[in-house]
Coordinates of C-alpha atoms in Angstrom, one line a residue:
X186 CA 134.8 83.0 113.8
X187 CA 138.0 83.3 111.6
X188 CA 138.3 85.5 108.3
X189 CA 137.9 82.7 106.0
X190 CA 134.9 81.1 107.5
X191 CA 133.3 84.4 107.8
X192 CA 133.8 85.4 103.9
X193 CA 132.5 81.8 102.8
X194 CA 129.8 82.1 105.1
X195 CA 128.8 85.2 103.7
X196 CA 129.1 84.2 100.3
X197 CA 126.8 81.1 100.9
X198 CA 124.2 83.1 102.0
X199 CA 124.2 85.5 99.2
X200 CA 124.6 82.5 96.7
X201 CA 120.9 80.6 98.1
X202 CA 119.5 83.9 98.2
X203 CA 120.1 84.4 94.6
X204 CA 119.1 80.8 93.8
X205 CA 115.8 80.8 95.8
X206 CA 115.2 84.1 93.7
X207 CA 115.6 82.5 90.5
X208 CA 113.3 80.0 91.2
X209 CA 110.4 82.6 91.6
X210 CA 111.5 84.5 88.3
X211 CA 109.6 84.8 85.2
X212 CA 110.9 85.0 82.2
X213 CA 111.7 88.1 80.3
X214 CA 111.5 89.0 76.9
X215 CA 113.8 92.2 77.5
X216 CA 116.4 90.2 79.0
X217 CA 119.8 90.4 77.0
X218 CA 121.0 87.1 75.5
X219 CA 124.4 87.0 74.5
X220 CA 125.3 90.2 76.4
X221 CA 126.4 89.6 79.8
X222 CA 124.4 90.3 82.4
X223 CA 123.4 89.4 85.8
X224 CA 121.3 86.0 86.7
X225 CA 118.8 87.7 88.6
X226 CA 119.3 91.3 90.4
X227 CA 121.6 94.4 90.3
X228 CA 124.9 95.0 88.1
X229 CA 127.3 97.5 87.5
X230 CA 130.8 98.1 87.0
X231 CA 132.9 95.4 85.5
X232 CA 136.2 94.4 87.5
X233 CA 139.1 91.9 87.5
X234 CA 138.7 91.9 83.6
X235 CA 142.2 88.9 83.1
X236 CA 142.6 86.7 80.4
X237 CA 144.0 83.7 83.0
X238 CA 144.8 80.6 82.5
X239 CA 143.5 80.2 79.2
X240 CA 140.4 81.9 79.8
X241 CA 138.8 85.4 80.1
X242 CA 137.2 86.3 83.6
X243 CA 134.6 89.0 84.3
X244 CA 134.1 90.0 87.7
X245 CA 131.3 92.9 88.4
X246 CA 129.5 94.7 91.3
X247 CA 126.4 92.4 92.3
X248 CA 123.6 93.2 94.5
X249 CA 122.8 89.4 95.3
X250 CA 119.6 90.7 97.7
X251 CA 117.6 93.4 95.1
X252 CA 117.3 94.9 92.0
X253 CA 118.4 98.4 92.9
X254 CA 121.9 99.2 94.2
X255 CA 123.6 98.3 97.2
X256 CA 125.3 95.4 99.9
X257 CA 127.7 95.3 97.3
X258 CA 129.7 91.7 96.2
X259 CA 131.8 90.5 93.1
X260 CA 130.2 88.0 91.0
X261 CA 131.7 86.1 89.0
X262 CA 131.3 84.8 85.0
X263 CA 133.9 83.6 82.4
X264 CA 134.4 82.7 79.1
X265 CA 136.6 80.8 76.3
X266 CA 135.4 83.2 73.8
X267 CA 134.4 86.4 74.8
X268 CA 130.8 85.6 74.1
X269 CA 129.7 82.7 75.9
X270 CA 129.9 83.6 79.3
X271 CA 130.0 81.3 82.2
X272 CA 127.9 81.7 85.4
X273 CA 130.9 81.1 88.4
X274 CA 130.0 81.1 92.5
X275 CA 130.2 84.6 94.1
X276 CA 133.8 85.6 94.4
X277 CA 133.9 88.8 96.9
X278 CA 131.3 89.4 100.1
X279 CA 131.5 92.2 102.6
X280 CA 132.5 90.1 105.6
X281 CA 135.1 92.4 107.4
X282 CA 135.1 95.5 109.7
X283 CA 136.4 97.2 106.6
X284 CA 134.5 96.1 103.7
X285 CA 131.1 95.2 105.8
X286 CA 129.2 97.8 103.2
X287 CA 130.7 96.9 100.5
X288 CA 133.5 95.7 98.3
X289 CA 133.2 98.2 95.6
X290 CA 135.5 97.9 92.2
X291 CA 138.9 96.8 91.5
X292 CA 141.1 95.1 89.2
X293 CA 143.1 91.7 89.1
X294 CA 146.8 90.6 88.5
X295 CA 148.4 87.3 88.0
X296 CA 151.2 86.4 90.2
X297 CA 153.6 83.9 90.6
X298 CA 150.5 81.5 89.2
X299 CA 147.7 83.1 91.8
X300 CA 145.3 85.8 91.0
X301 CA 145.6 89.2 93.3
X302 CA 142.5 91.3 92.9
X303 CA 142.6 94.5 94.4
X304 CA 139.0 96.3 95.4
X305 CA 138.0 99.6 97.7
X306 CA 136.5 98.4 100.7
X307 CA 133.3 101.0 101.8
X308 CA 131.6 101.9 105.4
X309 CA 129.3 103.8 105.5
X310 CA 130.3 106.4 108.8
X311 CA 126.5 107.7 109.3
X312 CA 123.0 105.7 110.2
X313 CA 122.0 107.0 106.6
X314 CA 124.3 106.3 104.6
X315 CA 124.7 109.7 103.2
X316 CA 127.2 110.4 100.2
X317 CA 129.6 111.7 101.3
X318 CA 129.3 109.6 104.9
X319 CA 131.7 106.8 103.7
X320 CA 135.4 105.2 104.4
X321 CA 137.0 103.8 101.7
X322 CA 140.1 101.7 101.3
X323 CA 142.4 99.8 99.2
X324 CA 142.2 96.0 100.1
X325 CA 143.3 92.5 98.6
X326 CA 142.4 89.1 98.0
X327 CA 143.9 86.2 96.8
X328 CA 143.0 83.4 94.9
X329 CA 144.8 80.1 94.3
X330 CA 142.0 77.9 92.7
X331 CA 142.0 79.8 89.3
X332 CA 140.0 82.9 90.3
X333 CA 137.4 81.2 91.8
X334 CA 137.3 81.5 95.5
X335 CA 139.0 84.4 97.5
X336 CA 141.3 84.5 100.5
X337 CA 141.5 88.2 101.8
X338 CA 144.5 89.5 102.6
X339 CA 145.2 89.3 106.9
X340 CA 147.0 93.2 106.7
X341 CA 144.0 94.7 104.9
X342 CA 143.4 97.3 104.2
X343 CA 147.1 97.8 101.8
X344 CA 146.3 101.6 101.5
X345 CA 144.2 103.5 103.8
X346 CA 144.0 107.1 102.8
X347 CA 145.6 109.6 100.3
X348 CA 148.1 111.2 101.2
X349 CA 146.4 114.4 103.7
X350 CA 145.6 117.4 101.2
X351 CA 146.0 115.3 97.6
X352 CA 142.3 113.3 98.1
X353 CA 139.7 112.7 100.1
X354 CA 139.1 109.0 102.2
X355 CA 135.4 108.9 101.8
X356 CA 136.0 109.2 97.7
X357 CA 138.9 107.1 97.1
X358 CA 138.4 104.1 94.9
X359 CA 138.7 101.9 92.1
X360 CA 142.5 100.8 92.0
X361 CA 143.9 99.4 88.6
X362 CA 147.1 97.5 88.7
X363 CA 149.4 96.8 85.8
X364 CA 152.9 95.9 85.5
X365 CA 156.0 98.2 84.2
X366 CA 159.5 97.2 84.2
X367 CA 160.1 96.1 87.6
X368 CA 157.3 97.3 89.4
X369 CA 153.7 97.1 90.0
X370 CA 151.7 100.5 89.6
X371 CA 148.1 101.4 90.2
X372 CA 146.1 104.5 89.5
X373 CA 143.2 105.6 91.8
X374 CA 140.3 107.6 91.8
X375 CA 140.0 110.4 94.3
X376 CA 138.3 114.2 94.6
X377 CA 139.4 117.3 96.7
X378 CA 137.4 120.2 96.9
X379 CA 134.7 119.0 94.2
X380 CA 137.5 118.6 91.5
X381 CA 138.0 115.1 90.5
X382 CA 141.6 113.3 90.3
X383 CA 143.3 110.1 89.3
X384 CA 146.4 109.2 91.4
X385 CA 149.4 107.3 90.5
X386 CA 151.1 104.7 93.5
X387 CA 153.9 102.2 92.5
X388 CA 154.7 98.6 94.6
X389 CA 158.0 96.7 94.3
X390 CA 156.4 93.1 95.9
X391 CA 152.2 93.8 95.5
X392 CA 151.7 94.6 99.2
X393 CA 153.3 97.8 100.1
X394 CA 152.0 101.0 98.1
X395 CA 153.8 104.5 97.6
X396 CA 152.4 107.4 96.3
X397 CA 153.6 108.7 93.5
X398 CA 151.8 111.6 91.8
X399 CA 149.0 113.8 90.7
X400 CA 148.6 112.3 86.9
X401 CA 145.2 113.8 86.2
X402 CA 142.5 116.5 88.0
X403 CA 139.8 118.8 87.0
X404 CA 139.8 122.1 86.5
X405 CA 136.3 122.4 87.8
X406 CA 135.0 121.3 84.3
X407 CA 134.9 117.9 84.3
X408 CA 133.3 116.7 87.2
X409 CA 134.1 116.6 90.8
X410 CA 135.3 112.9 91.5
X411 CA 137.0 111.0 88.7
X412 CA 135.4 106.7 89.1
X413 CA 137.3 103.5 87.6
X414 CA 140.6 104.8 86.6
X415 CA 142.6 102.7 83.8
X416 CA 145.8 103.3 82.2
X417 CA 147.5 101.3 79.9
X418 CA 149.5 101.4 76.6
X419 CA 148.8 100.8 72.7
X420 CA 151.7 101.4 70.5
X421 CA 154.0 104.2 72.2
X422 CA 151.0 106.0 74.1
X423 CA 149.4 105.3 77.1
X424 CA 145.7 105.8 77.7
X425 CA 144.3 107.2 80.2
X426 CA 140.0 106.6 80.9
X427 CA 138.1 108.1 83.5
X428 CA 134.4 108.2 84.4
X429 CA 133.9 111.7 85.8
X430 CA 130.8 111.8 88.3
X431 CA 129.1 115.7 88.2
X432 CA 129.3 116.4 84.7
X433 CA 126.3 117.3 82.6
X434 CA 126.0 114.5 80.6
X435 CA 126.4 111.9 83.4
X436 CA 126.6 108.7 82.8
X437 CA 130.3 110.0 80.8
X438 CA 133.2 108.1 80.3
X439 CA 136.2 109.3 78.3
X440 CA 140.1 109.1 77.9
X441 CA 143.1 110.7 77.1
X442 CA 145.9 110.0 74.7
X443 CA 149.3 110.8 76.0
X444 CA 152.4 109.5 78.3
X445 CA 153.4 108.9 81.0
X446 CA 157.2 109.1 82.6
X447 CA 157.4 106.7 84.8
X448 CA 160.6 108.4 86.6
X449 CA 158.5 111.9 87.5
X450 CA 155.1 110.5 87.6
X451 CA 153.8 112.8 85.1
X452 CA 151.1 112.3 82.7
X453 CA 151.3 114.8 79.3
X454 CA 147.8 114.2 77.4
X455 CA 145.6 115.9 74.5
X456 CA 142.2 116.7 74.5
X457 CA 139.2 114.9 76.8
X458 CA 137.1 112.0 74.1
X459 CA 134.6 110.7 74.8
X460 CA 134.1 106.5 75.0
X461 CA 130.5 106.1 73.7
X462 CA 128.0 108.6 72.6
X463 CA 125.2 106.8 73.9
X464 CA 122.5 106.9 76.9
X465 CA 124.0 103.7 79.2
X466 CA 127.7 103.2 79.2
X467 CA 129.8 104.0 82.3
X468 CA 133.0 102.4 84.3
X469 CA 134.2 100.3 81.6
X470 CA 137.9 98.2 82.3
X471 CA 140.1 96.6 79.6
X472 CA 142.7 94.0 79.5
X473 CA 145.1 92.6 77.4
X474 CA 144.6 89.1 75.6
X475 CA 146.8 86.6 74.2
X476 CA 146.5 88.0 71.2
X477 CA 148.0 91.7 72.0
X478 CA 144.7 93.3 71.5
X479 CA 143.2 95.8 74.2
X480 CA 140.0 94.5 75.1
X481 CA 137.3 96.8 76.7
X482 CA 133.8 95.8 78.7
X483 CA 131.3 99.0 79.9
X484 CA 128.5 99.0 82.0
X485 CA 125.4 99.6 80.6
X486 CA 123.1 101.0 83.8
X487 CA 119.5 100.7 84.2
X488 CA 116.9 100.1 87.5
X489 CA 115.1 97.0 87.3
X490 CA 112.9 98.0 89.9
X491 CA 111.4 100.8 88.5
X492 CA 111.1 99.1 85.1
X493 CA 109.0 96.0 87.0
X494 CA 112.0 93.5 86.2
X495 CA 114.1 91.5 88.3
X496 CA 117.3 91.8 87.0
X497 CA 119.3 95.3 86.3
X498 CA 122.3 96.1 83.9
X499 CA 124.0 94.8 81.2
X500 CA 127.8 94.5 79.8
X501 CA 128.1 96.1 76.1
X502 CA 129.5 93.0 73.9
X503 CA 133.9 93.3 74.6
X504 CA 135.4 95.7 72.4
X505 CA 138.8 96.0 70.9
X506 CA 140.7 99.3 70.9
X507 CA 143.2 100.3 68.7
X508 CA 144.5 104.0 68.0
X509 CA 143.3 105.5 64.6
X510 CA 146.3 106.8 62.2
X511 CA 146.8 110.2 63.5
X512 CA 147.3 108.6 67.0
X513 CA 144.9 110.8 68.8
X514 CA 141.6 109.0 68.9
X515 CA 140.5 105.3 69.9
X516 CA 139.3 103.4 67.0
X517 CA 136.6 101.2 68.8
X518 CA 135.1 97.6 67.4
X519 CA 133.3 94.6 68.4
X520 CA 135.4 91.5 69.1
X521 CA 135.7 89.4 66.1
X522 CA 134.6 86.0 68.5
X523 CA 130.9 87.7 67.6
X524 CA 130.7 86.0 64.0
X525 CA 130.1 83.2 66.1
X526 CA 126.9 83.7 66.8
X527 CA 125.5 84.8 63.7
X528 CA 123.3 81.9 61.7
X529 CA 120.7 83.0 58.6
X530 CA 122.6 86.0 56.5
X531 CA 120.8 88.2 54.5
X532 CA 122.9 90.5 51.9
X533 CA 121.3 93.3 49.1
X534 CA 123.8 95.2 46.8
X535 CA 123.4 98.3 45.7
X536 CA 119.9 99.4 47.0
X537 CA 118.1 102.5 46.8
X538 CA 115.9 104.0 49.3
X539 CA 113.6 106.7 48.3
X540 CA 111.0 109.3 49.9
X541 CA 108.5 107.5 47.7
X542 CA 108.8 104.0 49.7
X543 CA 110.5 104.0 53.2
X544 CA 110.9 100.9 52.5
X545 CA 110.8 98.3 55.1
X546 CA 112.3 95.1 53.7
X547 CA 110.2 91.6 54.7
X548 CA 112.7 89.5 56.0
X549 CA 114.7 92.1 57.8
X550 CA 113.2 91.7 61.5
X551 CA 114.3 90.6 64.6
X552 CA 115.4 91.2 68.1
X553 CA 118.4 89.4 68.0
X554 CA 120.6 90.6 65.0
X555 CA 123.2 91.8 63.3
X556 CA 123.0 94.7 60.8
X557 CA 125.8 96.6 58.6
X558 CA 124.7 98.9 56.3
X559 CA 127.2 101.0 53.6
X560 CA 125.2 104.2 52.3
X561 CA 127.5 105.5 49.4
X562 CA 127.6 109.1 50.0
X563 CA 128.9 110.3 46.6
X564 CA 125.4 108.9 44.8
X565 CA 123.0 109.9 47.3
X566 CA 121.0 113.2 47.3
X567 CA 118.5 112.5 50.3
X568 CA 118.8 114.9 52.8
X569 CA 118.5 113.0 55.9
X570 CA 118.1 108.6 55.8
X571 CA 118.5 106.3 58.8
X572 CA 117.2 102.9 60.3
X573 CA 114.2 102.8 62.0
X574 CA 115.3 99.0 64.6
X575 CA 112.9 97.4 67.3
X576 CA 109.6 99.1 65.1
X577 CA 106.2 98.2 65.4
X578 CA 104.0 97.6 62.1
X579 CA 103.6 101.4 61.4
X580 CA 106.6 102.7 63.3
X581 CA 104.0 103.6 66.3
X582 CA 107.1 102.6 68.3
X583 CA 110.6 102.2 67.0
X584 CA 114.3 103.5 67.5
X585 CA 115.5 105.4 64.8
X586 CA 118.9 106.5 64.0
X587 CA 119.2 109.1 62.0
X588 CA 122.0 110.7 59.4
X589 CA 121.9 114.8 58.4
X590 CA 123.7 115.5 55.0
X591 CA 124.2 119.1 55.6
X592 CA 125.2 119.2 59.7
X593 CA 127.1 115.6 59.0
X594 CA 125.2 115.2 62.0
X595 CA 124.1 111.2 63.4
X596 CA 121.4 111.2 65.4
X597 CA 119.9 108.6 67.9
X598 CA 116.3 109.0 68.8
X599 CA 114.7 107.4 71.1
X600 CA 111.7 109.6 71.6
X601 CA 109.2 106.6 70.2
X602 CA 110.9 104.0 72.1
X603 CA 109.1 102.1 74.6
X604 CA 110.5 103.0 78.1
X605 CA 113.3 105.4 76.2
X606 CA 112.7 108.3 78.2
X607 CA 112.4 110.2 74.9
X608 CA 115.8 110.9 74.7
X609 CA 117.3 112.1 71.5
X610 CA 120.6 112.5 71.0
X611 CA 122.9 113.9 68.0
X612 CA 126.3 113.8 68.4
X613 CA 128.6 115.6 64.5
X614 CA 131.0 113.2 62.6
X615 CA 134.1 113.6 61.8
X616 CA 135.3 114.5 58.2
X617 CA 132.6 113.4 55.8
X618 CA 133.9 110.6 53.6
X619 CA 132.4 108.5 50.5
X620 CA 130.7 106.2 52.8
X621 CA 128.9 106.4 56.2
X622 CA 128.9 102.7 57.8
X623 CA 126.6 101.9 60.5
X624 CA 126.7 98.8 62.4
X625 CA 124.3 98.0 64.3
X626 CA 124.0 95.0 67.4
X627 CA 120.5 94.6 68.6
X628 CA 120.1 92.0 71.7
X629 CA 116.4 92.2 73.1
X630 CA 116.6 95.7 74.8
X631 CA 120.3 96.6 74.0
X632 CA 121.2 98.7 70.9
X633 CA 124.8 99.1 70.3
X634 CA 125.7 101.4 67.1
X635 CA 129.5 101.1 65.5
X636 CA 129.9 104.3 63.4
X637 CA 132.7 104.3 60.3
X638 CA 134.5 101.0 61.6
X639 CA 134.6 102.0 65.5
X640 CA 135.2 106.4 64.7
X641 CA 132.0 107.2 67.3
X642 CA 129.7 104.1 69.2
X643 CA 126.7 104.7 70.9
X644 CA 125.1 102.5 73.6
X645 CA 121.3 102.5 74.6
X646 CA 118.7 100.0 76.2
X647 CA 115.4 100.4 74.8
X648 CA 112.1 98.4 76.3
X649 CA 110.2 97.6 73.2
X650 CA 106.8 95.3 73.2
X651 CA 107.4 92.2 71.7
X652 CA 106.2 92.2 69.0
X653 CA 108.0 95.5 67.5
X654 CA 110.8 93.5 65.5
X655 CA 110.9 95.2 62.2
X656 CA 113.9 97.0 60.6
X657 CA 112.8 99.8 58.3
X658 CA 115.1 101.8 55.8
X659 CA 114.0 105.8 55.4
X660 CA 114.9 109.0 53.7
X661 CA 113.3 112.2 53.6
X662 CA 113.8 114.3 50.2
X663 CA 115.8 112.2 47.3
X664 CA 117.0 108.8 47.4
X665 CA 119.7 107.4 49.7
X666 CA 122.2 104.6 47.9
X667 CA 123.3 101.8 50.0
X668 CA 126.4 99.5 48.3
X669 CA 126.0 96.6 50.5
X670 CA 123.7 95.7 53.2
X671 CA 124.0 93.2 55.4
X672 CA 122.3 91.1 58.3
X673 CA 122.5 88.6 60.7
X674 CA 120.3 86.6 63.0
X675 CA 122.6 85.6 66.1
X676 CA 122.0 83.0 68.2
X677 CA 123.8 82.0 71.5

């Protein structure tokens, strides 16, 4: 059987398996609605992230066959907006002596009108399967139908080890290609002797590879294999993210602000930043749009299986970076496409919350919403207010996030939230202004909080029954002044 009938074979199977196993599915109240996530089964990193031809396409790692991880494919969504997202035919399947356990994460380029997508391809060397038991390369496919079906590339794999001594071939993964001048570059995840690295390789026609440098490692503190590499520019700098695996706070994803000369192949950064301050964000990708804005997508993880639901993961709502006025930190924020779904608005002006009532305000409920709340700093004397969101009647079960006037501390507490692990979580702000703005999207089980206009974001899925829908304002000692409040029901 040739190549091509083997990967469409492959792909039909895992398609009617996912449609037969739709048709036994019940429905889900915790299921994310106008956060992407998978029909039915497991998800994780998102790849191939391309605004092409006049349309934004998501790719992502798919178990087609369970909830838990594994047999890993490329599925497929894409959108007009960045919100409403398309359901699209597989696009990758392990069908080759290379890739037969899995075509892990990659990236896309377009090309001379096609769509090059570059992805590791993983074997698993051992009857177990073991960590470190694995072969991994760098392999292409091309499509010429607008992204939708795949043609894998007859010299695969394009890159089949580091070079001997820089990385290891059983941890090398997750290429990311861009364009610079006249030449194609990708960066690469890799580890040698536990201490994770991202290396640099540069193409003149998309096919042949050259290494070209060392442009980030570990000392030994941050983690022994650096996952999903991605470099690109805003302004004059160029960003650098990695996901470090072995660190203490794993899942962690970060970046560094700095540059990168092209000529030596050497990176010069700042300090190590942190993406999102949550429980569930890892891997996330970016592109650029039409409109010149960096767009980034992250991976919220969670196992279905052990949480009795037949689907697993979620993609946070896109996000557009931009670099705050010092130059040294990302400034982080929804995609504006998101007003788009918002229907019934509720506003209040100046309100006050006091120890005396923690006040919960009637029509402020819902597991589909929009909140933005302004607490004027200056006028308040509370010592600590927050939002208590996805709360029973008496705040038996809720998720509260929290605010500290004297540590300038936010705090996200998931200690009463059903299925939250009882984590809890405080991460310190940055300099205290007159205001601290807290935005809030709240999608069924996925919390995502916007902190000062994208300064710090936290990610979390939280299980809540159904019927714990209320939003509740609190202080503790004094009164906490709010200028504006306000909220949105959102609708897909």
């Amino acid at each position: 059987m040739n190549q091509v009938r083997k990967h469409i074979e492959a792909i039909q199977q895992a398609e009617q398996f996912v449609n037969e196993s739709l048709q036994h599915a019940v429905p889900d109240v915790h299921k994310p609605s106008y956060h992407a996530s998978p029909r039915i089964h497991w998800m994780n990193d998102p790849n191939g992230l391309i605004q092409y031809r006049g349309e934004y396409h998501l790719y992502y790692q798919h178990n087609p066959y369970s909830e838990e991880w594994g047999n890993i494919h490329w599925a497929h969504k894409k959108s007009k907006d960045l919100i409403h997202w398309e359901e699209l035919p597989i696009a990758l399947a392990p069908s080759e002596w290379y890739d037969k356990d899995g075509c892990f994460s990659g990236s896309s380029i377009e090309h001379e009108g096609k769509l090059y997508v570059y992805y590791t391809s993983n074997v698993f060397t051992s009857p177990q399967g073991l960590p470190d038991d694995l072969l991994q390369q760098q392999c292409l496919a091309i499509s010429e139908d607008g992204g939708i079906s795949f043609t894998k590339y007859e010299n695969n794999p394009i890159i089949e080890a580091p070079p001997a001594g820089i990385g290891q071939n059983n941890h090398f993964r997750d290429p990311k290609v861009w364009k610079h001048g006249d030449h194609w570059y990708m960066v690469l995840g890799t580890k040698k002797d536990d201490k994770g690295k991202v290396l640099l390789y540069r193409s003149h026609n998309l096919l042949e590879w050259e290494y070209v440098s060392v442009i980030a490692q570990s000392d030994g503190s941050m983690g022994y294999m650096y996952e999903c590499p991605d470099l690109f520019r805003i302004g004059e700098y160029d960003i650098l993210l990695i996901s470090p695996e072995g660190v203490r706070d794993y899942p962690l994803s970060g970046y560094y602000v700095g540059k990168l000369d092209y000529e030596t192949g050497t990176y010069t950064h700042g300090a190590f930043h942190v993406l999102d301050d949550g429980f569930h964000f890892y891997a996330p990708q970016t592109m650029e749009d039409h409109l010149g804005r960096r767009v980034l997508i992250g991976w919220m993880p969670m196992n279905g299986r052990k949480l009795g639901k037949s689907w697993s993961g979620a993609m946070t709502i896109p996000r557009v970076l931009t670099l705050d006025e010092h130059n040294e930190r990302l400034i982080i924020q929804p995609v504006e496409e998101l007003i788009k779904l918002r229907t019934q608005h509720i506003q209040h002006k100046q309100l006050i919350v006091d120890s005396s009532l923690e006040q919960a305000l009637p029509k402020l409920q819902g597991r589909r919403a929009e909140l933005k709340v302004a607490y004027n700093l200056t006028e308040s004397d509370a010592q600590e207010f927050g939002i208590s969101i996805l709360a029973s009647d008496q705040r038996e079960e809720e998720t509260v996030i929290r605010y500290s006037v004297s540590s300038n501390e936010l705090t996200l507490d998931c200690s009463k939230s059903y299925n939250g692990s009882d984590r809890v979580k405080s991460i310190m702000l940055g300099q205290a202004s007159d205001q601290l703005i807290l935005h809030l999207l709240i999608d069924h089980s996925v919390v995502e909080i916007y902190v000062n206009g994208g300064e710090r974001v936290l990610s979390c899925f939280v299980f809540p029954k159904e019927s714990s829908n209320h939003i509740h304002l609190f202080t503790s000692s004094g009164k906490a002044v709010i200028d504006s409040l306000d909220f949105w029901e959102l609708d897909v």
